[in-house]
Tab-separated table of C-alpha atoms in Angstrom:
chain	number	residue	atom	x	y	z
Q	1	UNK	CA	138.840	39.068	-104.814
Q	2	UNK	CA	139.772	37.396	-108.351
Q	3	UNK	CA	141.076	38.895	-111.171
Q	4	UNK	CA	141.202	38.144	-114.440
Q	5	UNK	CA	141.774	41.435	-116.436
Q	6	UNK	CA	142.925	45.160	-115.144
Q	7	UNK	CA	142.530	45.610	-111.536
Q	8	UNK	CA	143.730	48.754	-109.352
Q	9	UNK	CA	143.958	48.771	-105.537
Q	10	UNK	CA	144.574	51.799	-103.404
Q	11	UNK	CA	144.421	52.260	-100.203
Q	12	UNK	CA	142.441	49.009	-99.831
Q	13	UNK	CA	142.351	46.831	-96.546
Q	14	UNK	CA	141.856	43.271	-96.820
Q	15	UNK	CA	141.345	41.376	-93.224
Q	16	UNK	CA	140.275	37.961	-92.153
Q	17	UNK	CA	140.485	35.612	-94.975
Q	18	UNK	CA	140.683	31.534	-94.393
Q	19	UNK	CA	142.238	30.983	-97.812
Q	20	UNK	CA	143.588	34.063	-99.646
Q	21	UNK	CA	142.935	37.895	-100.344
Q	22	UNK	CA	143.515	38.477	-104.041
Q	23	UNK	CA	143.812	35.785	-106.968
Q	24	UNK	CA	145.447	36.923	-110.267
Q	25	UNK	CA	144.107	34.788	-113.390
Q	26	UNK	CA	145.669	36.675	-116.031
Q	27	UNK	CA	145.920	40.262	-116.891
Q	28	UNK	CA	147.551	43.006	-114.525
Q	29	UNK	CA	147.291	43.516	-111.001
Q	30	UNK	CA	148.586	47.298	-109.517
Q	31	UNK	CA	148.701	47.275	-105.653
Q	32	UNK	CA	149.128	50.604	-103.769
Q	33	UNK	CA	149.294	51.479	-100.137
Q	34	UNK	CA	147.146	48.365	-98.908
Q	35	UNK	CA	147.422	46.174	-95.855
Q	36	UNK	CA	146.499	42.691	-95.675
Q	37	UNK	CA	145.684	41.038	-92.483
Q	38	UNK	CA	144.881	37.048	-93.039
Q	39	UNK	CA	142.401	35.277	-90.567
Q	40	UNK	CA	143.953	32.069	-90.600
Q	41	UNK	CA	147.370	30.528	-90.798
Q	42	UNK	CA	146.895	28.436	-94.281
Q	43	UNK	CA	146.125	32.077	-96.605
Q	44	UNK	CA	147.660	33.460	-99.041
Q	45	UNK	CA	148.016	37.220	-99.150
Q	46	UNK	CA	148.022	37.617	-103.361
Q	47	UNK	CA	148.118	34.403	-105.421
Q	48	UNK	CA	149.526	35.239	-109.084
Q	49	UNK	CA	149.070	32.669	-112.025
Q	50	UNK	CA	149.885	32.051	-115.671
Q	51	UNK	CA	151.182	34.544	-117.707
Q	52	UNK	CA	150.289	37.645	-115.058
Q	53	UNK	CA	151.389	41.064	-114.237
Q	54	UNK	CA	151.288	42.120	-110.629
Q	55	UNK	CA	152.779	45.465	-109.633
Q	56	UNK	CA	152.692	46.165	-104.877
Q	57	UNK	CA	154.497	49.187	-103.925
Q	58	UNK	CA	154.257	50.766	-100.162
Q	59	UNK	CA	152.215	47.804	-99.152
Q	60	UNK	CA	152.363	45.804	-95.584
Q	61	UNK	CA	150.991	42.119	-94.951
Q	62	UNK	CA	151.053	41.769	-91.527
Q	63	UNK	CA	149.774	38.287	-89.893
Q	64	UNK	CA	150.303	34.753	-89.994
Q	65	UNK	CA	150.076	34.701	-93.851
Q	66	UNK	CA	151.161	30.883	-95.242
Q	67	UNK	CA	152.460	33.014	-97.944
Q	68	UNK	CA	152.481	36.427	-98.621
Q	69	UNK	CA	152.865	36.573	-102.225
Q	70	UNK	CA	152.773	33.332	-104.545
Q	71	UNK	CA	153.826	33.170	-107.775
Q	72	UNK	CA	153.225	30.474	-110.111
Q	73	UNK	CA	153.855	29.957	-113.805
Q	74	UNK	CA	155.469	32.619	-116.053
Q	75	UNK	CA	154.103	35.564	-114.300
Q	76	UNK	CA	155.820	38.902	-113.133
Q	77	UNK	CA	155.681	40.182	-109.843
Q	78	UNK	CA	157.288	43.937	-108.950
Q	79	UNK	CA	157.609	44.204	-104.717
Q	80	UNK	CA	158.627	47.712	-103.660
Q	81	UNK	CA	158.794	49.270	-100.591
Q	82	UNK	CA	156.798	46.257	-98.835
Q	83	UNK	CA	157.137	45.002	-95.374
Q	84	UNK	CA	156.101	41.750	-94.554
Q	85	UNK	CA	155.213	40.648	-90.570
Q	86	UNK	CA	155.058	37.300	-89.311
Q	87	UNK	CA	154.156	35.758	-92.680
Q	88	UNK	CA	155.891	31.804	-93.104
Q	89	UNK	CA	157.176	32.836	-95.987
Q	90	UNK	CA	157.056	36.380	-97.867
Q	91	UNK	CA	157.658	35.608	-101.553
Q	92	UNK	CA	157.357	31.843	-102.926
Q	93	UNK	CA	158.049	32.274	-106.381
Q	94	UNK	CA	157.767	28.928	-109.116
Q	95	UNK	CA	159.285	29.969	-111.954
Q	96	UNK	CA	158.910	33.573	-113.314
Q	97	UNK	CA	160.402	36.875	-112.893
Q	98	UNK	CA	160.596	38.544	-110.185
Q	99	UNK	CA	161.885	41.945	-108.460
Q	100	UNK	CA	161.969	42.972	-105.313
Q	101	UNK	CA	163.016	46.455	-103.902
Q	102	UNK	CA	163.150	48.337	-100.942
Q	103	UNK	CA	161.562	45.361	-98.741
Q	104	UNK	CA	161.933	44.555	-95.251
Q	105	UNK	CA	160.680	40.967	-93.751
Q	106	UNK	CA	160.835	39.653	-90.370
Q	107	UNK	CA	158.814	37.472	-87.515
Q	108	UNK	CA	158.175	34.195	-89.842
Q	109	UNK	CA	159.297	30.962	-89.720
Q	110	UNK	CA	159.823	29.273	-92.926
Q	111	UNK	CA	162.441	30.972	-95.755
Q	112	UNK	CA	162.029	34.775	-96.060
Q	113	UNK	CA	162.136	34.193	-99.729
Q	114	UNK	CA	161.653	31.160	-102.016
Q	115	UNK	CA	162.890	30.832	-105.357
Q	116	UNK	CA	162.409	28.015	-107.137
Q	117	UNK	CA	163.140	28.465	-111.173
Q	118	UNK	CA	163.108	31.530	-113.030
Q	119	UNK	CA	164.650	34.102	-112.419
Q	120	UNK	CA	164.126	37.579	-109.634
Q	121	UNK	CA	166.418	40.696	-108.722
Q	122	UNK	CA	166.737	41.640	-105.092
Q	123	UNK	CA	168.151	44.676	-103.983
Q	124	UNK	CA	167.485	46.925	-100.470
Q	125	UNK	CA	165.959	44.028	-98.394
Q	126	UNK	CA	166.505	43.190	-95.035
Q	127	UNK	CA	165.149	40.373	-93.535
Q	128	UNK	CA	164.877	39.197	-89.728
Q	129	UNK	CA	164.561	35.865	-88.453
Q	130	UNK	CA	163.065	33.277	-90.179
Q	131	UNK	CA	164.554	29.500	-91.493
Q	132	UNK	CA	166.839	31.162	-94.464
Q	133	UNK	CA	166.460	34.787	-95.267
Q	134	UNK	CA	166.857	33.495	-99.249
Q	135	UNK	CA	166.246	30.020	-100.607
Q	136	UNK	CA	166.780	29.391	-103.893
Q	137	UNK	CA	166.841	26.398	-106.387
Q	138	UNK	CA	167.460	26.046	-110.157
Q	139	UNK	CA	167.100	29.753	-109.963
Q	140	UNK	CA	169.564	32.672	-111.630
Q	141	UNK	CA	169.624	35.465	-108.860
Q	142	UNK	CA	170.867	39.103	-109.261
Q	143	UNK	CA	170.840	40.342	-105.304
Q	144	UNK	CA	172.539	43.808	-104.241
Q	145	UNK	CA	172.175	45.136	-100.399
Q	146	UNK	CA	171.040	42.279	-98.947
Q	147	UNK	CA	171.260	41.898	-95.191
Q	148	UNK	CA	169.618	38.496	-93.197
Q	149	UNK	CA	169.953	38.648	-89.617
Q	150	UNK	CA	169.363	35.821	-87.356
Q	151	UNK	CA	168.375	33.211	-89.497
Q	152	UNK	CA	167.901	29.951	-87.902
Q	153	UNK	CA	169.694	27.905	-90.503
Q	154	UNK	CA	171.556	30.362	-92.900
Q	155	UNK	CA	171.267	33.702	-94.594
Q	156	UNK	CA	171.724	31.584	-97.781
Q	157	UNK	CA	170.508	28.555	-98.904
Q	158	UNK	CA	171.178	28.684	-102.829
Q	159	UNK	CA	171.151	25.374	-105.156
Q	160	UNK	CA	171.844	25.036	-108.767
Q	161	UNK	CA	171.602	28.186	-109.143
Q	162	UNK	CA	173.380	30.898	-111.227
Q	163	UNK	CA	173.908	34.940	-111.093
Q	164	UNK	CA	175.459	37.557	-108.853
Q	165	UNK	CA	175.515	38.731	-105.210
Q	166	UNK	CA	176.678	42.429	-104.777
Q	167	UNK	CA	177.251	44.119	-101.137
Q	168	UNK	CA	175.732	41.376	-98.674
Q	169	UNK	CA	175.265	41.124	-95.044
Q	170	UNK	CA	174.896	38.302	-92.598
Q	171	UNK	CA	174.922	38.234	-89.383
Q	172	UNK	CA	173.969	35.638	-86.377
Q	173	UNK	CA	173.239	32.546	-88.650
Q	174	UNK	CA	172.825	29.168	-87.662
Q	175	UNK	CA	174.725	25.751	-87.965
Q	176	UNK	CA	174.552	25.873	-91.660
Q	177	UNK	CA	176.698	29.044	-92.134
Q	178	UNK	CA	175.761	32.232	-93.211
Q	179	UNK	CA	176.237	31.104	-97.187
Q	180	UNK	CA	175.252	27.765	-98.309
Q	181	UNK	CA	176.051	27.219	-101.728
Q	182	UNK	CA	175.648	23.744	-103.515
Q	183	UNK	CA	175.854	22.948	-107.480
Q	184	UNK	CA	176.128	26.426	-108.594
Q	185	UNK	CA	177.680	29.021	-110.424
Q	186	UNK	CA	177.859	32.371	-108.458
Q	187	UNK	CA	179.917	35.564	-107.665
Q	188	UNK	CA	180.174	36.690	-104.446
Q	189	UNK	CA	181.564	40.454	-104.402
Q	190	UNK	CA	181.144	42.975	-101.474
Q	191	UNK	CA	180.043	41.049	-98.482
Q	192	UNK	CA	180.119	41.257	-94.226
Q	193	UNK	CA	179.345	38.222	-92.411
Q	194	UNK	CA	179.494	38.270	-88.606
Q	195	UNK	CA	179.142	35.922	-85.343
Q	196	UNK	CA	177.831	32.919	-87.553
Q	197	UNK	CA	177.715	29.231	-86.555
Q	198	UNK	CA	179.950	26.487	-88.555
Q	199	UNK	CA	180.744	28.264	-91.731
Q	200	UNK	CA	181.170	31.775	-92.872
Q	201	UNK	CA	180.825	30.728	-96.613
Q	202	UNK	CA	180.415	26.548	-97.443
Q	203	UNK	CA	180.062	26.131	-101.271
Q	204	UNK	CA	179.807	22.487	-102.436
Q	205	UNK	CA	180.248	21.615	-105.995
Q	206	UNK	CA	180.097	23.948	-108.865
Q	207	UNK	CA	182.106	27.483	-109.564
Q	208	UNK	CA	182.583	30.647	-107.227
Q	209	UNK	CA	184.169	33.450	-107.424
Q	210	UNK	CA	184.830	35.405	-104.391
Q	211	UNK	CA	185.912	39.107	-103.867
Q	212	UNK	CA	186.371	42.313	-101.034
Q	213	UNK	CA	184.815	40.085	-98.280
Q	214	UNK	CA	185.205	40.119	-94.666
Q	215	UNK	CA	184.596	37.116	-92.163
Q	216	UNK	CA	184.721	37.527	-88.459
Q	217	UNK	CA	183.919	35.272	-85.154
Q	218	UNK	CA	182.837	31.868	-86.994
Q	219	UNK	CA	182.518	28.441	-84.264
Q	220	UNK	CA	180.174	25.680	-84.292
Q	221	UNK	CA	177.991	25.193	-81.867
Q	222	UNK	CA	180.170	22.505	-80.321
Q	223	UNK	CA	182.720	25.336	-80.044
Q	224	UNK	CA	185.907	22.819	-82.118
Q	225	UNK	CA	185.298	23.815	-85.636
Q	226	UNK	CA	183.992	26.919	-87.340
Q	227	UNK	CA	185.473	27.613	-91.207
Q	228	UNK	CA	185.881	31.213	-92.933
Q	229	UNK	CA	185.687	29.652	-95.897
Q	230	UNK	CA	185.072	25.876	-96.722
Q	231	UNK	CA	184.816	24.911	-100.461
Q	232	UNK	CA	184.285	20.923	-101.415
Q	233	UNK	CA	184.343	19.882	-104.911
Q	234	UNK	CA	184.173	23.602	-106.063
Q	235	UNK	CA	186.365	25.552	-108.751
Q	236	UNK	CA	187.072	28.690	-106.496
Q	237	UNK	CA	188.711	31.886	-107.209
Q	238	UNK	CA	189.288	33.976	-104.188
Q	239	UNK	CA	190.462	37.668	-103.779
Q	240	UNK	CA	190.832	40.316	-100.717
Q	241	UNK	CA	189.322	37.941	-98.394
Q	242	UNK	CA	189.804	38.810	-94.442
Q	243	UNK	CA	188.784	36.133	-91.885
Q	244	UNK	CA	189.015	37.103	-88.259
Q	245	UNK	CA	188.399	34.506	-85.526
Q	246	UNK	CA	187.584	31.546	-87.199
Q	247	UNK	CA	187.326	28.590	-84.657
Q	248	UNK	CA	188.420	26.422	-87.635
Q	249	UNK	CA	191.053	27.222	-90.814
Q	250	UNK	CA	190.427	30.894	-92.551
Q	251	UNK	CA	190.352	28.929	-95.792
Q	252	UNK	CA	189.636	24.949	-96.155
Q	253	UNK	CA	190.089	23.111	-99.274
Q	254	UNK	CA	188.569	19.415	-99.748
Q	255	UNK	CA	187.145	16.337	-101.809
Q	256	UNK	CA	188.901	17.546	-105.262
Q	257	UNK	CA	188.647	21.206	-105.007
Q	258	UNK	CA	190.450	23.788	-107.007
Q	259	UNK	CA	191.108	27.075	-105.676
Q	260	UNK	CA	193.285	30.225	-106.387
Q	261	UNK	CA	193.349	32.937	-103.567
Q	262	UNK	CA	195.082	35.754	-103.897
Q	263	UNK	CA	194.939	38.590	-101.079
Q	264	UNK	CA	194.073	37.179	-98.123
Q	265	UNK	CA	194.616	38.182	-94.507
Q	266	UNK	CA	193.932	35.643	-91.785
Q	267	UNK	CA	193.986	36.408	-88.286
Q	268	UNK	CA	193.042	34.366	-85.229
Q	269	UNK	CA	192.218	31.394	-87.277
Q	270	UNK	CA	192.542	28.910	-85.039
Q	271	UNK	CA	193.634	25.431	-87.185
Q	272	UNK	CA	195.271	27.050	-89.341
Q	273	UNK	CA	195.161	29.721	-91.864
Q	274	UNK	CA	194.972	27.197	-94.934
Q	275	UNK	CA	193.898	23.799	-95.022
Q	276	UNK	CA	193.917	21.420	-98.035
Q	277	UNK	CA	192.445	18.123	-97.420
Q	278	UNK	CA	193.309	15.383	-99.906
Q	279	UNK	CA	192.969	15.543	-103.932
Q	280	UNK	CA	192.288	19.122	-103.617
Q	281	UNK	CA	194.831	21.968	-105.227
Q	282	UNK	CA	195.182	25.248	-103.334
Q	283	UNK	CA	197.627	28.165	-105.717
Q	284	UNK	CA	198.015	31.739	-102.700
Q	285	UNK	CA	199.798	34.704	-103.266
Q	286	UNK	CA	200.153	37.690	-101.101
Q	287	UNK	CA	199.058	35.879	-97.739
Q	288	UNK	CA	198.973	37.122	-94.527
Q	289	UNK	CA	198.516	34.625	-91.538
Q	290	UNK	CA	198.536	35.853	-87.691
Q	291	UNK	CA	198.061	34.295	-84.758
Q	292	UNK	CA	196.941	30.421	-84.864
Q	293	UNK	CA	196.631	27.654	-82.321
Q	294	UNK	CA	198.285	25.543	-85.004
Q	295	UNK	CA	200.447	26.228	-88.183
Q	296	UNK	CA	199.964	28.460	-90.904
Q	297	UNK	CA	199.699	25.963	-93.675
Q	298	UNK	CA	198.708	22.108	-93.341
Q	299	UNK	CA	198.221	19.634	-96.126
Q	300	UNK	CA	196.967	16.499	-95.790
Q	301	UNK	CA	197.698	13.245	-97.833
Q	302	UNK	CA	197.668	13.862	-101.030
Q	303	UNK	CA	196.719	17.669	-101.250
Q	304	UNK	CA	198.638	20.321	-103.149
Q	305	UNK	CA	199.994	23.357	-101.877
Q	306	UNK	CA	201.795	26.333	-104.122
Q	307	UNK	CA	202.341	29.217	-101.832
Q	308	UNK	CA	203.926	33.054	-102.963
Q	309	UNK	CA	204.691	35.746	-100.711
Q	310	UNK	CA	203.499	34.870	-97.359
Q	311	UNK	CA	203.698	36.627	-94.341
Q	312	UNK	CA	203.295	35.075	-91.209
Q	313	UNK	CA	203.658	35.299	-87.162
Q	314	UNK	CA	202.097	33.879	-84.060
Q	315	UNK	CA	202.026	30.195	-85.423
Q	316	UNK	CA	201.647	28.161	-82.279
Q	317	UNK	CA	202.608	24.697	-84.493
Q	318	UNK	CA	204.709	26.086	-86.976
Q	319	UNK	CA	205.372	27.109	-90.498
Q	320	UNK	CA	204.148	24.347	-92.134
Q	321	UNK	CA	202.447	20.832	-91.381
Q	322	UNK	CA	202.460	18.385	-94.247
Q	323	UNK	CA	201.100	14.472	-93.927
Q	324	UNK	CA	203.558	13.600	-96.647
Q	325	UNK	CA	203.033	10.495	-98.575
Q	326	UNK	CA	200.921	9.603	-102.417
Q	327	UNK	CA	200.822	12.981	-104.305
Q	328	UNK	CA	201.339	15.514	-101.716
Q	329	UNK	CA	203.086	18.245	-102.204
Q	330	UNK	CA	204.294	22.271	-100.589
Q	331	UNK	CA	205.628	24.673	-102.921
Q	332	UNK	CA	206.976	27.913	-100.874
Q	333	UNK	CA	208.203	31.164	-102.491
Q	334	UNK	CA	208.800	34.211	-100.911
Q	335	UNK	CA	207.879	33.435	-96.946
Q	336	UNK	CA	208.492	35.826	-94.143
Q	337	UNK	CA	207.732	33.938	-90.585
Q	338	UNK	CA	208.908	34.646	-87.243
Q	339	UNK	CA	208.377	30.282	-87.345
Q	340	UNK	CA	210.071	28.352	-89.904
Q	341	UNK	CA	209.363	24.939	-87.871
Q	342	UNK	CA	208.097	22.125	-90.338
Q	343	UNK	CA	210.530	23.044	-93.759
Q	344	UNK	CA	212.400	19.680	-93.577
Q	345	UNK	CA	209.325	18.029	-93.846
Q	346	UNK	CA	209.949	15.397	-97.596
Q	347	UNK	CA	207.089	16.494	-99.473
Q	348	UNK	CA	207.770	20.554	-98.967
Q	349	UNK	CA	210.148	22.262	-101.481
Q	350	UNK	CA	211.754	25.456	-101.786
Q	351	UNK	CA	212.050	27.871	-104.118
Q	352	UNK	CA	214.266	30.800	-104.294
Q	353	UNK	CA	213.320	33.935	-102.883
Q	354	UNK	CA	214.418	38.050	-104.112
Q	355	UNK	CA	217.063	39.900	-102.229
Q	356	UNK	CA	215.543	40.745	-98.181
Q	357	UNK	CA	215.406	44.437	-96.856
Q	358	UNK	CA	217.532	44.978	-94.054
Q	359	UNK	CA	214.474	45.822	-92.193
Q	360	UNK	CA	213.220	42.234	-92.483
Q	361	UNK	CA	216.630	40.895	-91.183
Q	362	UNK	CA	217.429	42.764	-87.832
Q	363	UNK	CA	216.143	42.337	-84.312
Q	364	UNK	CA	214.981	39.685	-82.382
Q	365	UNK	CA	211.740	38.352	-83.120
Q	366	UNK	CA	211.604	39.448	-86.830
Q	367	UNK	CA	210.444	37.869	-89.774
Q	368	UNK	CA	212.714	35.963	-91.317
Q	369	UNK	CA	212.439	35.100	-95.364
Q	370	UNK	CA	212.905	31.271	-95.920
Q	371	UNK	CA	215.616	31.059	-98.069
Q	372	UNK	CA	216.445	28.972	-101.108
């Protein structure tokens, strides 16, 4: 069928097309209740052009659908309550606005959801499988209650693109982590990600800001590696993250990156809890770090380090390990450590600390404050 005014479908079974369903001209499409079943691996389920309106609610495509919904031009498109089966891809929107709600999408093999320009809000969707549950590029993005599970490459793929990502979900992602972010401006607030190859979140380039997430059980495949949070060339700020079994450092900083994190608890993170690589510039305060296979903090050549109120124990290499020499540098305030190895080290200074509590004096095995 092709449209090029008002159309209305309810109830309405398409099945067996080679190329495509429905084809939206211009005008407005409204889409109730109907179930599209393609009859060959290269159709579209609804293609929407120009300057289109196209409304689906309650819908399912179920099939081998190339693509479920396309969207090209400067068309709307309204998904809610849709459930997409075994499609390549579910929604490949070109430019446009898009929003959909309520959606569940599993069994295909290309991204869940392509975005390329324009802009689409995503909230209630679950997707299953597939290469990235979202890919997006030159896109601005406003996603709440998103959940990907078993993506093949990562829950995420997002490039130069802008917006928002509320209360999100990952778990079981492959070797490119669960986020990928690269040349974009984004804040990340709210999120769960869970038993995910190589990264939790990598962000390359551009700005992030980070809040209330939780990280647990990242490793490469090669089981040596495996970041919470890895940030290259990005201007990062970073509050109440927890990483949990990270195979690698809970938070890695390289190739010129600035970052502030403030409220971070890092457990079982097996490098070390923070990691600066050279010309990058890491500012923490109120730090918790438990239980590494190396030390707490390590700096490489040239990296900078300013750390306030830390806590620390279990550190199997120490306090601190510096590679001192060009422009690196270890500023420590207020540290409690049950392992002060790795203060004498040149490039590490001390600043004074308040009065301790008795409580963190006594007893064998304590935490004790690294003094002035």
């Amino acid at each position: 069928m092709e449209s090029g005014g008002a159309l209305r479908l309810e109830d309405v079974a398409f099945r067996g097309q080679q190329e495509g369903a429905v084809g939206v001209k211009a005008g407005r499409l409204v889409v109730q209740g109907a179930r599209f079943e393609p009859g060959g691996q290269e159709a579209v389920g609804i293609s929407v052009e120009g300057m289109s309106a196209v409304e689906v609610r309650g819908s399912t495509f179920s099939g081998p659908w190339r693509r479920g919904v396309h969207v090209q031009g400067g068309g709307e498109v309204l998904l809610e309550g849709v459930r997409f089966t075994g499609a390549e891809t579910a929604l490949d929107q070109e430019g446009g606005r898009g929003r959909l709600l309520r959606g569940t999408v599993e069994g295909g093999r290309g991204p869940g959801l392509l975005v390329r320009g324009g802009s689409i809000a995503i909230e209630a969707v679950t997707i299953s499988g597939h290469e990235y549950g979202l890919a997006a590029q030159g896109a601005s993005l406003e996603v709440r209650d998103f959940t990907s599970v078993r993506a093949q490459r990562a829950g995420m793929g997002l490039t130069r693109t802008t917006g928002r990502l509320q209360d999100i979900q990952v778990r079981e992602s492959g070797s490119f982590g669960a986020l990928q972010l690269v040349d974009s401006d984004l804040e990340l607030r709210g999120f769960r990600i869970e038993d995910v190859d190589a990264y939790g979140v990598v962000a390359t380039r551009g700005r992030l800001r980070v809040s209330k997430g939780h990280i647990a059980r990242v490793r490469s495949s090669d089981g040596f590696t495996g970041e919470g949070l890895h940030l290259r060339g990005v201007k990062a700020q970073v509050e109440g993250l927890e990483v949990r079994d990270a195979k690698g450092a809970g938070v890695l900083a390289a190739q010129g990156t600035e970052v502030d994190v403030r409220d971070a608890r890092l457990r079982g993170c097996k490098q070390a809890g923070l990691l600066v690589e050279s010309l990058s510039e890491m500012q923490a305060t109120e730090i918790e770090i438990h239980d590494t296979e190396g030390p707490a903090l390590a700096v490489l050549r040239d990296g900078r380090l300013w750390v306030e109120a830390l806590t620390a124990s279990g550190l199997a290499e120490g306090l601190v390990w510096a590679e001192c020499g060009g422009s690196t540098r270890v500023r420590l305030g207020l540290v409690r450590s049950t392992n002060l190895q790795g203060l004498s080290a040149p490039c590490v200074e001390r600043v004074a600390s308040p009065p301790v509590p008795d409580k963190a004096r006594g007893g064998e095995g304590a935490p004790r404050v690294l003094p002035p």
